Amino acid sequence: MNLNENFSGGKLEIANKGRTYSDFRKTLTPKYYIVYRDIFFAYCAFFIIGYLLAVINNIGLSPLQMIILIGLGGCLFGISIQYLMLFFHESTHYNIASNKRVNDFLSNMLMGLIIGEDIKTYRRIHFGHHKYLGTTKDPENSYFFKLNWKSVIDSLTGLRLLNVITSRKKWLKESRKSELNKKKIIMQ
């Protein structure tokens, strides 16, 4: 679909159709069964890889072969978890169920439990990301980090995850302080 670069009147128009983007969105029909199918496939991959990693010791491989397969299995395991997390992101925008409460419940049960995060908390972080995209105030600022050996080692050892968790908690705390200060100013 070609989008016209003309933002006349603050509305993005779809080329040759004369419709605004918001009008176009209203014509779309969500196919939630595809979302649920894909989440199911992600869990299938997750459990199959986990099972294979658990039984790998019983198939008589050399130590080198086991190290290679465990490394490969770990990568595939990580990819399947990351795939599930794409749906966690989509649920911040209420895209996995038409009802917002159902959306949040499914998100917390199907994805949030794996990463230990509640969707309402992550939604605050993610909407902060939309608000501050490209700035140092962006709570999801991984695009500022160089891809080098240190970042690879940090990711493989879990140090990167700890850094993300710590920075998110710090951002939430600062965000709450800022909101309280705004409320105090308004009340005065």
Short mmCIF file of N, CA and C in Angstrom, two decimals:
data_model
loop_
_atom_site.label_atom_id
_atom_site.label_comp_id
_atom_site.label_asym_id
_atom_site.label_seq_id
_atom_site.Cartn_x
_atom_site.Cartn_y
_atom_site.Cartn_z
N MET A 1 0.84 -1.16 0.00
CA MET A 1 0.00 0.00 0.00
C MET A 1 0.89 1.23 0.00
N ASN A 2 0.65 2.15 -0.91
CA ASN A 2 1.42 3.39 -0.97
C ASN A 2 0.77 4.44 -0.09
N LEU A 3 1.59 5.08 0.72
CA LEU A 3 1.07 6.16 1.55
C LEU A 3 1.57 7.48 1.00
N ASN A 4 0.68 8.43 0.88
CA ASN A 4 1.04 9.75 0.42
C ASN A 4 1.83 10.46 1.52
N GLU A 5 2.94 11.08 1.17
CA GLU A 5 3.77 11.78 2.14
C GLU A 5 3.15 13.10 2.59
N ASN A 6 2.03 13.49 2.01
CA ASN A 6 1.40 14.77 2.32
C ASN A 6 0.58 14.64 3.61
N PHE A 7 0.98 15.41 4.62
CA PHE A 7 0.27 15.39 5.89
C PHE A 7 -0.63 16.61 6.01
N SER A 8 -1.29 16.98 4.94
CA SER A 8 -2.12 18.18 4.96
C SER A 8 -3.20 18.05 6.02
N GLY A 9 -3.32 19.07 6.83
CA GLY A 9 -4.33 19.05 7.89
C GLY A 9 -4.02 18.06 8.99
N GLY A 10 -2.77 17.57 9.06
CA GLY A 10 -2.39 16.64 10.11
C GLY A 10 -2.91 15.23 9.90
N LYS A 11 -3.47 14.92 8.75
CA LYS A 11 -4.01 13.59 8.50
C LYS A 11 -3.25 12.92 7.37
N LEU A 12 -2.85 11.70 7.61
CA LEU A 12 -2.16 10.93 6.60
C LEU A 12 -3.20 10.35 5.65
N GLU A 13 -3.03 10.58 4.37
CA GLU A 13 -4.00 10.07 3.40
C GLU A 13 -3.42 8.88 2.65
N ILE A 14 -4.25 7.90 2.40
CA ILE A 14 -3.84 6.74 1.64
C ILE A 14 -3.90 7.12 0.17
N ALA A 15 -2.77 6.88 -0.53
CA ALA A 15 -2.64 7.33 -1.93
C ALA A 15 -3.78 6.81 -2.79
N ASN A 16 -4.30 7.68 -3.62
CA ASN A 16 -5.33 7.39 -4.62
C ASN A 16 -6.66 6.94 -4.04
N LYS A 17 -6.81 6.95 -2.73
CA LYS A 17 -8.08 6.53 -2.14
C LYS A 17 -8.79 7.69 -1.47
N GLY A 18 -8.06 8.74 -1.10
CA GLY A 18 -8.68 9.88 -0.45
C GLY A 18 -9.18 9.61 0.96
N ARG A 19 -8.71 8.49 1.58
CA ARG A 19 -9.12 8.16 2.94
C ARG A 19 -8.00 8.49 3.92
N THR A 20 -8.37 8.87 5.10
CA THR A 20 -7.36 9.05 6.13
C THR A 20 -6.97 7.68 6.67
N TYR A 21 -5.84 7.63 7.32
CA TYR A 21 -5.37 6.37 7.91
C TYR A 21 -6.37 5.87 8.95
N SER A 22 -6.89 6.78 9.78
CA SER A 22 -7.84 6.36 10.81
C SER A 22 -9.12 5.78 10.18
N ASP A 23 -9.57 6.36 9.06
CA ASP A 23 -10.73 5.79 8.36
C ASP A 23 -10.41 4.41 7.78
N PHE A 24 -9.20 4.28 7.24
CA PHE A 24 -8.78 3.00 6.69
C PHE A 24 -8.74 1.93 7.79
N ARG A 25 -8.21 2.28 8.97
CA ARG A 25 -8.12 1.32 10.08
C ARG A 25 -9.49 0.78 10.46
N LYS A 26 -10.51 1.60 10.34
CA LYS A 26 -11.86 1.17 10.70
C LYS A 26 -12.38 0.08 9.77
N THR A 27 -11.79 -0.06 8.59
CA THR A 27 -12.24 -1.09 7.64
C THR A 27 -11.57 -2.44 7.92
N LEU A 28 -10.57 -2.46 8.77
CA LEU A 28 -9.86 -3.70 9.05
C LEU A 28 -10.64 -4.56 10.04
N THR A 29 -10.58 -5.87 9.84
CA THR A 29 -11.24 -6.81 10.74
C THR A 29 -10.18 -7.71 11.37
N PRO A 30 -10.04 -7.66 12.70
CA PRO A 30 -9.04 -8.51 13.36
C PRO A 30 -9.38 -9.99 13.21
N LYS A 31 -8.36 -10.81 13.06
CA LYS A 31 -8.52 -12.26 12.98
C LYS A 31 -7.80 -12.85 14.19
N TYR A 32 -8.47 -12.80 15.33
CA TYR A 32 -7.85 -13.22 16.58
C TYR A 32 -7.48 -14.70 16.58
N TYR A 33 -8.18 -15.52 15.83
CA TYR A 33 -7.84 -16.94 15.78
C TYR A 33 -6.42 -17.14 15.26
N ILE A 34 -5.95 -16.26 14.40
CA ILE A 34 -4.57 -16.36 13.91
C ILE A 34 -3.59 -16.04 15.03
N VAL A 35 -3.92 -15.04 15.83
CA VAL A 35 -3.08 -14.68 16.99
C VAL A 35 -2.99 -15.87 17.94
N TYR A 36 -4.14 -16.47 18.28
CA TYR A 36 -4.16 -17.59 19.23
C TYR A 36 -3.45 -18.81 18.65
N ARG A 37 -3.61 -19.04 17.36
CA ARG A 37 -2.90 -20.15 16.70
C ARG A 37 -1.39 -19.95 16.81
N ASP A 38 -0.94 -18.73 16.53
CA ASP A 38 0.50 -18.46 16.56
C ASP A 38 1.06 -18.53 17.97
N ILE A 39 0.29 -18.11 18.97
CA ILE A 39 0.73 -18.26 20.36
C ILE A 39 0.83 -19.74 20.71
N PHE A 40 -0.14 -20.53 20.25
CA PHE A 40 -0.11 -21.98 20.48
C PHE A 40 1.14 -22.60 19.84
N PHE A 41 1.46 -22.22 18.59
CA PHE A 41 2.66 -22.74 17.93
C PHE A 41 3.93 -22.35 18.67
N ALA A 42 3.95 -21.13 19.21
CA ALA A 42 5.13 -20.70 19.98
C ALA A 42 5.30 -21.58 21.21
N TYR A 43 4.20 -21.89 21.90
CA TYR A 43 4.29 -22.77 23.06
C TYR A 43 4.68 -24.18 22.66
N CYS A 44 4.20 -24.65 21.52
CA CYS A 44 4.61 -25.98 21.03
C CYS A 44 6.12 -26.00 20.82
N ALA A 45 6.65 -24.99 20.15
CA ALA A 45 8.10 -24.92 19.92
C ALA A 45 8.83 -24.85 21.25
N PHE A 46 8.34 -24.04 22.15
CA PHE A 46 8.92 -23.86 23.48
C PHE A 46 9.04 -25.21 24.20
N PHE A 47 7.96 -25.98 24.22
CA PHE A 47 7.97 -27.26 24.93
C PHE A 47 8.75 -28.35 24.19
N ILE A 48 8.67 -28.38 22.89
CA ILE A 48 9.45 -29.37 22.12
C ILE A 48 10.93 -29.15 22.31
N ILE A 49 11.36 -27.90 22.21
CA ILE A 49 12.79 -27.59 22.40
C ILE A 49 13.20 -27.92 23.83
N GLY A 50 12.37 -27.54 24.79
CA GLY A 50 12.66 -27.85 26.20
C GLY A 50 12.78 -29.35 26.43
N TYR A 51 11.87 -30.12 25.84
CA TYR A 51 11.90 -31.58 25.98
C TYR A 51 13.18 -32.15 25.35
N LEU A 52 13.50 -31.70 24.15
CA LEU A 52 14.71 -32.19 23.48
C LEU A 52 15.97 -31.85 24.27
N LEU A 53 16.01 -30.66 24.85
CA LEU A 53 17.17 -30.29 25.67
C LEU A 53 17.25 -31.17 26.92
N ALA A 54 16.09 -31.55 27.47
CA ALA A 54 16.07 -32.37 28.68
C ALA A 54 16.52 -33.79 28.41
N VAL A 55 16.25 -34.34 27.23
CA VAL A 55 16.58 -35.74 26.94
C VAL A 55 17.88 -35.90 26.15
N ILE A 56 18.55 -34.80 25.84
CA ILE A 56 19.74 -34.85 24.99
C ILE A 56 20.85 -35.72 25.60
N ASN A 57 20.88 -35.80 26.90
CA ASN A 57 21.92 -36.57 27.58
C ASN A 57 21.77 -38.07 27.34
N ASN A 58 20.59 -38.51 26.98
CA ASN A 58 20.32 -39.94 26.83
C ASN A 58 20.49 -40.48 25.42
N ILE A 59 21.02 -39.69 24.49
CA ILE A 59 21.11 -40.18 23.11
C ILE A 59 22.53 -40.54 22.69
N GLY A 60 23.47 -40.57 23.60
CA GLY A 60 24.82 -41.05 23.32
C GLY A 60 25.66 -40.20 22.40
N LEU A 61 25.69 -38.92 22.63
CA LEU A 61 26.51 -38.02 21.80
C LEU A 61 27.85 -37.74 22.48
N SER A 62 28.80 -37.31 21.67
CA SER A 62 30.09 -36.90 22.23
C SER A 62 29.89 -35.58 22.98
N PRO A 63 30.81 -35.23 23.88
CA PRO A 63 30.69 -33.95 24.60
C PRO A 63 30.61 -32.75 23.66
N LEU A 64 31.39 -32.76 22.59
CA LEU A 64 31.36 -31.64 21.64
C LEU A 64 29.99 -31.54 20.96
N GLN A 65 29.45 -32.69 20.53
CA GLN A 65 28.12 -32.69 19.91
C GLN A 65 27.05 -32.19 20.87
N MET A 66 27.17 -32.59 22.15
CA MET A 66 26.21 -32.14 23.15
C MET A 66 26.30 -30.63 23.36
N ILE A 67 27.52 -30.10 23.42
CA ILE A 67 27.70 -28.66 23.61
C ILE A 67 27.08 -27.90 22.43
N ILE A 68 27.33 -28.39 21.22
CA ILE A 68 26.77 -27.74 20.03
C ILE A 68 25.24 -27.79 20.05
N LEU A 69 24.67 -28.95 20.36
CA LEU A 69 23.21 -29.08 20.39
C LEU A 69 22.58 -28.28 21.52
N ILE A 70 23.23 -28.25 22.68
CA ILE A 70 22.70 -27.46 23.78
C ILE A 70 22.74 -25.97 23.42
N GLY A 71 23.83 -25.53 22.79
CA GLY A 71 23.91 -24.14 22.35
C GLY A 71 22.85 -23.80 21.32
N LEU A 72 22.68 -24.69 20.35
CA LEU A 72 21.65 -24.49 19.33
C LEU A 72 20.26 -24.52 19.95
N GLY A 73 20.03 -25.46 20.84
CA GLY A 73 18.74 -25.55 21.53
C GLY A 73 18.46 -24.31 22.37
N GLY A 74 19.49 -23.80 23.04
CA GLY A 74 19.34 -22.58 23.82
C GLY A 74 18.95 -21.40 22.94
N CYS A 75 19.58 -21.31 21.77
CA CYS A 75 19.23 -20.23 20.83
C CYS A 75 17.79 -20.38 20.35
N LEU A 76 17.38 -21.59 20.00
CA LEU A 76 16.01 -21.82 19.55
C LEU A 76 15.00 -21.56 20.67
N PHE A 77 15.37 -21.92 21.88
CA PHE A 77 14.55 -21.67 23.05
C PHE A 77 14.35 -20.17 23.22
N GLY A 78 15.43 -19.41 23.12
CA GLY A 78 15.37 -17.96 23.22
C GLY A 78 14.54 -17.33 22.12
N ILE A 79 14.66 -17.87 20.91
CA ILE A 79 13.87 -17.35 19.79
C ILE A 79 12.38 -17.60 20.03
N SER A 80 12.03 -18.77 20.57
CA SER A 80 10.61 -19.05 20.80
C SER A 80 10.06 -18.14 21.91
N ILE A 81 10.85 -17.84 22.92
CA ILE A 81 10.41 -16.92 23.97
C ILE A 81 10.26 -15.52 23.39
N GLN A 82 11.23 -15.09 22.57
CA GLN A 82 11.14 -13.77 21.96
C GLN A 82 9.92 -13.67 21.05
N TYR A 83 9.61 -14.74 20.36
CA TYR A 83 8.42 -14.77 19.50
C TYR A 83 7.16 -14.55 20.34
N LEU A 84 7.10 -15.21 21.50
CA LEU A 84 5.97 -14.99 22.41
C LEU A 84 5.91 -13.54 22.88
N MET A 85 7.06 -12.95 23.11
CA MET A 85 7.10 -11.58 23.61
C MET A 85 6.61 -10.57 22.57
N LEU A 86 6.65 -10.93 21.31
CA LEU A 86 6.05 -10.06 20.29
C LEU A 86 4.56 -9.90 20.54
N PHE A 87 3.93 -10.96 21.01
CA PHE A 87 2.50 -10.90 21.33
C PHE A 87 2.27 -10.10 22.61
N PHE A 88 3.23 -10.15 23.53
CA PHE A 88 3.14 -9.32 24.74
C PHE A 88 3.14 -7.85 24.33
N HIS A 89 4.01 -7.51 23.40
CA HIS A 89 4.03 -6.14 22.88
C HIS A 89 2.70 -5.79 22.25
N GLU A 90 2.17 -6.67 21.42
CA GLU A 90 0.90 -6.39 20.76
C GLU A 90 -0.22 -6.20 21.78
N SER A 91 -0.15 -6.92 22.88
CA SER A 91 -1.20 -6.78 23.88
C SER A 91 -1.14 -5.43 24.60
N THR A 92 0.00 -4.75 24.58
CA THR A 92 0.04 -3.40 25.15
C THR A 92 -0.86 -2.47 24.34
N HIS A 93 -1.04 -2.78 23.07
CA HIS A 93 -1.90 -1.98 22.19
C HIS A 93 -3.30 -2.59 22.07
N TYR A 94 -3.62 -3.55 22.95
CA TYR A 94 -4.92 -4.22 22.98
C TYR A 94 -5.22 -4.95 21.67
N ASN A 95 -4.22 -5.68 21.16
CA ASN A 95 -4.38 -6.35 19.87
C ASN A 95 -4.52 -7.86 19.94
N ILE A 96 -4.71 -8.44 21.15
CA ILE A 96 -4.89 -9.89 21.17
C ILE A 96 -6.30 -10.32 21.56
N ALA A 97 -7.13 -9.36 21.94
CA ALA A 97 -8.55 -9.64 22.19
C ALA A 97 -9.31 -8.33 22.06
N SER A 98 -10.56 -8.43 21.65
CA SER A 98 -11.36 -7.21 21.44
C SER A 98 -11.73 -6.54 22.76
N ASN A 99 -11.87 -7.31 23.81
CA ASN A 99 -12.20 -6.78 25.13
C ASN A 99 -10.89 -6.47 25.88
N LYS A 100 -10.76 -5.26 26.41
CA LYS A 100 -9.50 -4.85 27.05
C LYS A 100 -9.16 -5.70 28.27
N ARG A 101 -10.16 -6.06 29.06
CA ARG A 101 -9.90 -6.89 30.25
C ARG A 101 -9.44 -8.29 29.84
N VAL A 102 -10.09 -8.85 28.84
CA VAL A 102 -9.70 -10.17 28.34
C VAL A 102 -8.30 -10.09 27.74
N ASN A 103 -8.02 -9.04 26.99
CA ASN A 103 -6.69 -8.82 26.41
C ASN A 103 -5.63 -8.86 27.49
N ASP A 104 -5.84 -8.10 28.58
CA ASP A 104 -4.86 -8.04 29.65
C ASP A 104 -4.73 -9.37 30.39
N PHE A 105 -5.86 -10.05 30.62
CA PHE A 105 -5.83 -11.35 31.29
C PHE A 105 -5.03 -12.35 30.46
N LEU A 106 -5.35 -12.46 29.17
CA LEU A 106 -4.63 -13.41 28.31
C LEU A 106 -3.14 -13.07 28.23
N SER A 107 -2.86 -11.79 28.14
CA SER A 107 -1.47 -11.37 28.07
C SER A 107 -0.70 -11.78 29.32
N ASN A 108 -1.28 -11.54 30.47
CA ASN A 108 -0.60 -11.90 31.72
C ASN A 108 -0.45 -13.41 31.87
N MET A 109 -1.47 -14.16 31.49
CA MET A 109 -1.42 -15.61 31.64
C MET A 109 -0.52 -16.29 30.62
N LEU A 110 -0.57 -15.83 29.37
CA LEU A 110 0.16 -16.51 28.30
C LEU A 110 1.60 -16.02 28.12
N MET A 111 1.86 -14.76 28.43
CA MET A 111 3.21 -14.24 28.21
C MET A 111 3.82 -13.62 29.46
N GLY A 112 3.04 -12.89 30.22
CA GLY A 112 3.57 -12.17 31.37
C GLY A 112 4.18 -13.08 32.42
N LEU A 113 3.59 -14.26 32.62
CA LEU A 113 4.14 -15.19 33.62
C LEU A 113 5.54 -15.66 33.25
N ILE A 114 5.82 -15.79 31.97
CA ILE A 114 7.14 -16.26 31.53
C ILE A 114 8.22 -15.24 31.85
N ILE A 115 7.90 -13.96 31.67
CA ILE A 115 8.92 -12.93 31.89
C ILE A 115 8.76 -12.23 33.23
N GLY A 116 7.72 -12.59 33.98
CA GLY A 116 7.53 -12.01 35.30
C GLY A 116 7.14 -10.54 35.25
N GLU A 117 6.34 -10.18 34.27
CA GLU A 117 5.92 -8.78 34.16
C GLU A 117 4.43 -8.70 33.89
N ASP A 118 3.79 -7.74 34.54
CA ASP A 118 2.37 -7.48 34.35
C ASP A 118 2.18 -6.55 33.16
N ILE A 119 1.15 -6.79 32.37
CA ILE A 119 0.95 -6.02 31.15
C ILE A 119 0.67 -4.54 31.44
N LYS A 120 -0.01 -4.25 32.54
CA LYS A 120 -0.29 -2.84 32.85
C LYS A 120 1.00 -2.09 33.17
N THR A 121 1.92 -2.75 33.85
CA THR A 121 3.22 -2.13 34.13
C THR A 121 4.00 -1.94 32.84
N TYR A 122 4.04 -2.99 32.04
CA TYR A 122 4.79 -2.88 30.77
C TYR A 122 4.15 -1.84 29.85
N ARG A 123 2.83 -1.71 29.89
CA ARG A 123 2.16 -0.73 29.03
C ARG A 123 2.63 0.68 29.36
N ARG A 124 2.81 0.98 30.64
CA ARG A 124 3.33 2.30 31.03
C ARG A 124 4.72 2.52 30.43
N ILE A 125 5.56 1.49 30.51
CA ILE A 125 6.91 1.59 29.96
C ILE A 125 6.85 1.75 28.44
N HIS A 126 6.03 0.93 27.81
CA HIS A 126 5.98 0.95 26.35
C HIS A 126 5.38 2.25 25.82
N PHE A 127 4.36 2.78 26.48
CA PHE A 127 3.81 4.06 26.03
C PHE A 127 4.79 5.19 26.29
N GLY A 128 5.62 5.05 27.33
CA GLY A 128 6.72 5.99 27.54
C GLY A 128 7.70 5.92 26.37
N HIS A 129 7.89 4.73 25.86
CA HIS A 129 8.75 4.53 24.68
C HIS A 129 8.18 5.30 23.48
N HIS A 130 6.87 5.21 23.28
CA HIS A 130 6.26 5.95 22.18
C HIS A 130 6.39 7.46 22.39
N LYS A 131 6.25 7.88 23.62
CA LYS A 131 6.31 9.31 23.92
C LYS A 131 7.71 9.89 23.75
N TYR A 132 8.74 9.11 24.14
CA TYR A 132 10.11 9.62 24.15
C TYR A 132 11.03 8.94 23.12
N LEU A 133 10.46 8.33 22.10
CA LEU A 133 11.23 7.60 21.10
C LEU A 133 12.39 8.45 20.54
N GLY A 134 13.57 7.86 20.54
CA GLY A 134 14.73 8.52 19.96
C GLY A 134 15.45 9.45 20.92
N THR A 135 14.95 9.55 22.15
CA THR A 135 15.61 10.41 23.13
C THR A 135 16.20 9.55 24.24
N THR A 136 17.01 10.17 25.07
CA THR A 136 17.60 9.43 26.19
C THR A 136 16.58 9.14 27.29
N LYS A 137 15.40 9.75 27.21
CA LYS A 137 14.32 9.47 28.18
C LYS A 137 13.53 8.23 27.80
N ASP A 138 13.78 7.66 26.63
CA ASP A 138 13.06 6.47 26.16
C ASP A 138 13.39 5.29 27.06
N PRO A 139 12.38 4.67 27.72
CA PRO A 139 12.65 3.53 28.59
C PRO A 139 13.04 2.26 27.85
N GLU A 140 12.76 2.18 26.57
CA GLU A 140 13.16 1.03 25.75
C GLU A 140 14.22 1.52 24.77
N ASN A 141 15.39 1.78 25.27
CA ASN A 141 16.41 2.48 24.49
C ASN A 141 17.55 1.59 24.02
N SER A 142 17.28 0.35 23.75
CA SER A 142 18.35 -0.57 23.36
C SER A 142 19.02 -0.16 22.05
N TYR A 143 18.37 0.67 21.26
CA TYR A 143 18.96 1.11 19.99
C TYR A 143 20.15 2.04 20.22
N PHE A 144 20.39 2.47 21.46
CA PHE A 144 21.56 3.29 21.77
C PHE A 144 22.80 2.43 22.02
N PHE A 145 22.61 1.14 22.28
CA PHE A 145 23.73 0.27 22.62
C PHE A 145 24.40 -0.29 21.38
N LYS A 146 25.72 -0.28 21.41
CA LYS A 146 26.49 -0.83 20.29
C LYS A 146 26.37 -2.35 20.29
N LEU A 147 26.38 -2.93 19.10
CA LEU A 147 26.43 -4.38 18.98
C LEU A 147 27.91 -4.75 18.87
N ASN A 148 28.45 -5.23 19.97
CA ASN A 148 29.85 -5.64 20.02
C ASN A 148 29.95 -6.89 20.89
N TRP A 149 31.19 -7.34 21.14
CA TRP A 149 31.37 -8.57 21.92
C TRP A 149 30.84 -8.42 23.33
N LYS A 150 30.98 -7.24 23.93
CA LYS A 150 30.48 -7.02 25.28
C LYS A 150 28.96 -7.17 25.31
N SER A 151 28.27 -6.61 24.33
CA SER A 151 26.81 -6.71 24.31
C SER A 151 26.36 -8.16 24.09
N VAL A 152 27.10 -8.90 23.27
CA VAL A 152 26.77 -10.31 23.05
C VAL A 152 26.96 -11.10 24.34
N ILE A 153 28.08 -10.88 25.02
CA ILE A 153 28.36 -11.59 26.28
C ILE A 153 27.33 -11.20 27.34
N ASP A 154 27.01 -9.90 27.42
CA ASP A 154 25.99 -9.45 28.37
C ASP A 154 24.65 -10.13 28.10
N SER A 155 24.29 -10.27 26.84
CA SER A 155 23.02 -10.92 26.49
C SER A 155 23.04 -12.40 26.83
N LEU A 156 24.15 -13.07 26.53
CA LEU A 156 24.24 -14.51 26.78
C LEU A 156 24.30 -14.86 28.27
N THR A 157 24.86 -13.97 29.07
CA THR A 157 25.00 -14.25 30.50
C THR A 157 23.83 -13.74 31.33
N GLY A 158 22.93 -13.00 30.73
CA GLY A 158 21.80 -12.46 31.46
C GLY A 158 22.03 -11.08 32.04
N LEU A 159 23.25 -10.55 31.89
CA LEU A 159 23.54 -9.22 32.41
C LEU A 159 22.69 -8.15 31.72
N ARG A 160 22.45 -8.32 30.45
CA ARG A 160 21.62 -7.37 29.70
C ARG A 160 20.20 -7.36 30.25
N LEU A 161 19.67 -8.54 30.55
CA LEU A 161 18.33 -8.65 31.12
C LEU A 161 18.26 -7.91 32.45
N LEU A 162 19.26 -8.12 33.31
CA LEU A 162 19.29 -7.42 34.60
C LEU A 162 19.34 -5.91 34.40
N ASN A 163 20.11 -5.47 33.41
CA ASN A 163 20.20 -4.05 33.11
C ASN A 163 18.85 -3.49 32.66
N VAL A 164 18.15 -4.24 31.81
CA VAL A 164 16.83 -3.81 31.32
C VAL A 164 15.85 -3.71 32.49
N ILE A 165 15.82 -4.73 33.34
CA ILE A 165 14.90 -4.74 34.48
C ILE A 165 15.19 -3.55 35.40
N THR A 166 16.46 -3.33 35.70
CA THR A 166 16.86 -2.22 36.57
C THR A 166 16.49 -0.87 35.97
N SER A 167 16.77 -0.69 34.69
CA SER A 167 16.46 0.60 34.06
C SER A 167 14.96 0.83 33.95
N ARG A 168 14.18 -0.22 33.75
CA ARG A 168 12.73 -0.07 33.69
C ARG A 168 12.17 0.33 35.05
N LYS A 169 12.67 -0.32 36.12
CA LYS A 169 12.20 0.04 37.46
C LYS A 169 12.55 1.49 37.78
N LYS A 170 13.75 1.90 37.39
CA LYS A 170 14.18 3.28 37.62
C LYS A 170 13.28 4.25 36.84
N TRP A 171 12.99 3.92 35.58
CA TRP A 171 12.15 4.78 34.75
C TRP A 171 10.74 4.91 35.35
N LEU A 172 10.18 3.77 35.80
CA LEU A 172 8.85 3.81 36.40
C LEU A 172 8.83 4.67 37.66
N LYS A 173 9.86 4.53 38.49
CA LYS A 173 9.95 5.32 39.71
C LYS A 173 10.03 6.81 39.38
N GLU A 174 10.88 7.17 38.43
CA GLU A 174 11.01 8.58 38.03
C GLU A 174 9.73 9.09 37.38
N SER A 175 9.06 8.24 36.62
CA SER A 175 7.81 8.61 35.97
C SER A 175 6.73 8.91 37.01
N ARG A 176 6.66 8.07 38.03
CA ARG A 176 5.67 8.28 39.10
C ARG A 176 5.96 9.57 39.86
N LYS A 177 7.25 9.83 40.15
CA LYS A 177 7.62 11.08 40.83
C LYS A 177 7.21 12.28 40.00
N SER A 178 7.45 12.21 38.71
CA SER A 178 7.10 13.31 37.81
C SER A 178 5.59 13.55 37.80
N GLU A 179 4.81 12.47 37.77
CA GLU A 179 3.35 12.59 37.78
C GLU A 179 2.87 13.21 39.08
N LEU A 180 3.46 12.80 40.21
CA LEU A 180 3.08 13.36 41.51
C LEU A 180 3.42 14.85 41.57
N ASN A 181 4.58 15.23 41.05
CA ASN A 181 4.95 16.64 41.04
C ASN A 181 4.00 17.47 40.20
N LYS A 182 3.56 16.92 39.06
CA LYS A 182 2.59 17.64 38.21
C LYS A 182 1.27 17.82 38.95
N LYS A 183 0.84 16.80 39.68
CA LYS A 183 -0.42 16.88 40.43
C LYS A 183 -0.31 17.92 41.54
N LYS A 184 0.86 17.98 42.22
CA LYS A 184 1.06 18.96 43.27
C LYS A 184 0.99 20.37 42.71
N ILE A 185 1.60 20.60 41.54
CA ILE A 185 1.60 21.91 40.92
C ILE A 185 0.18 22.32 40.54
N ILE A 186 -0.59 21.39 40.00
CA ILE A 186 -1.96 21.68 39.60
C ILE A 186 -2.82 22.01 40.82
N MET A 187 -2.60 21.32 41.92
CA MET A 187 -3.41 21.53 43.13
C MET A 187 -3.08 22.86 43.82
N GLN A 188 -1.91 23.39 43.58
CA GLN A 188 -1.52 24.65 44.26
C GLN A 188 -2.18 25.85 43.69
#
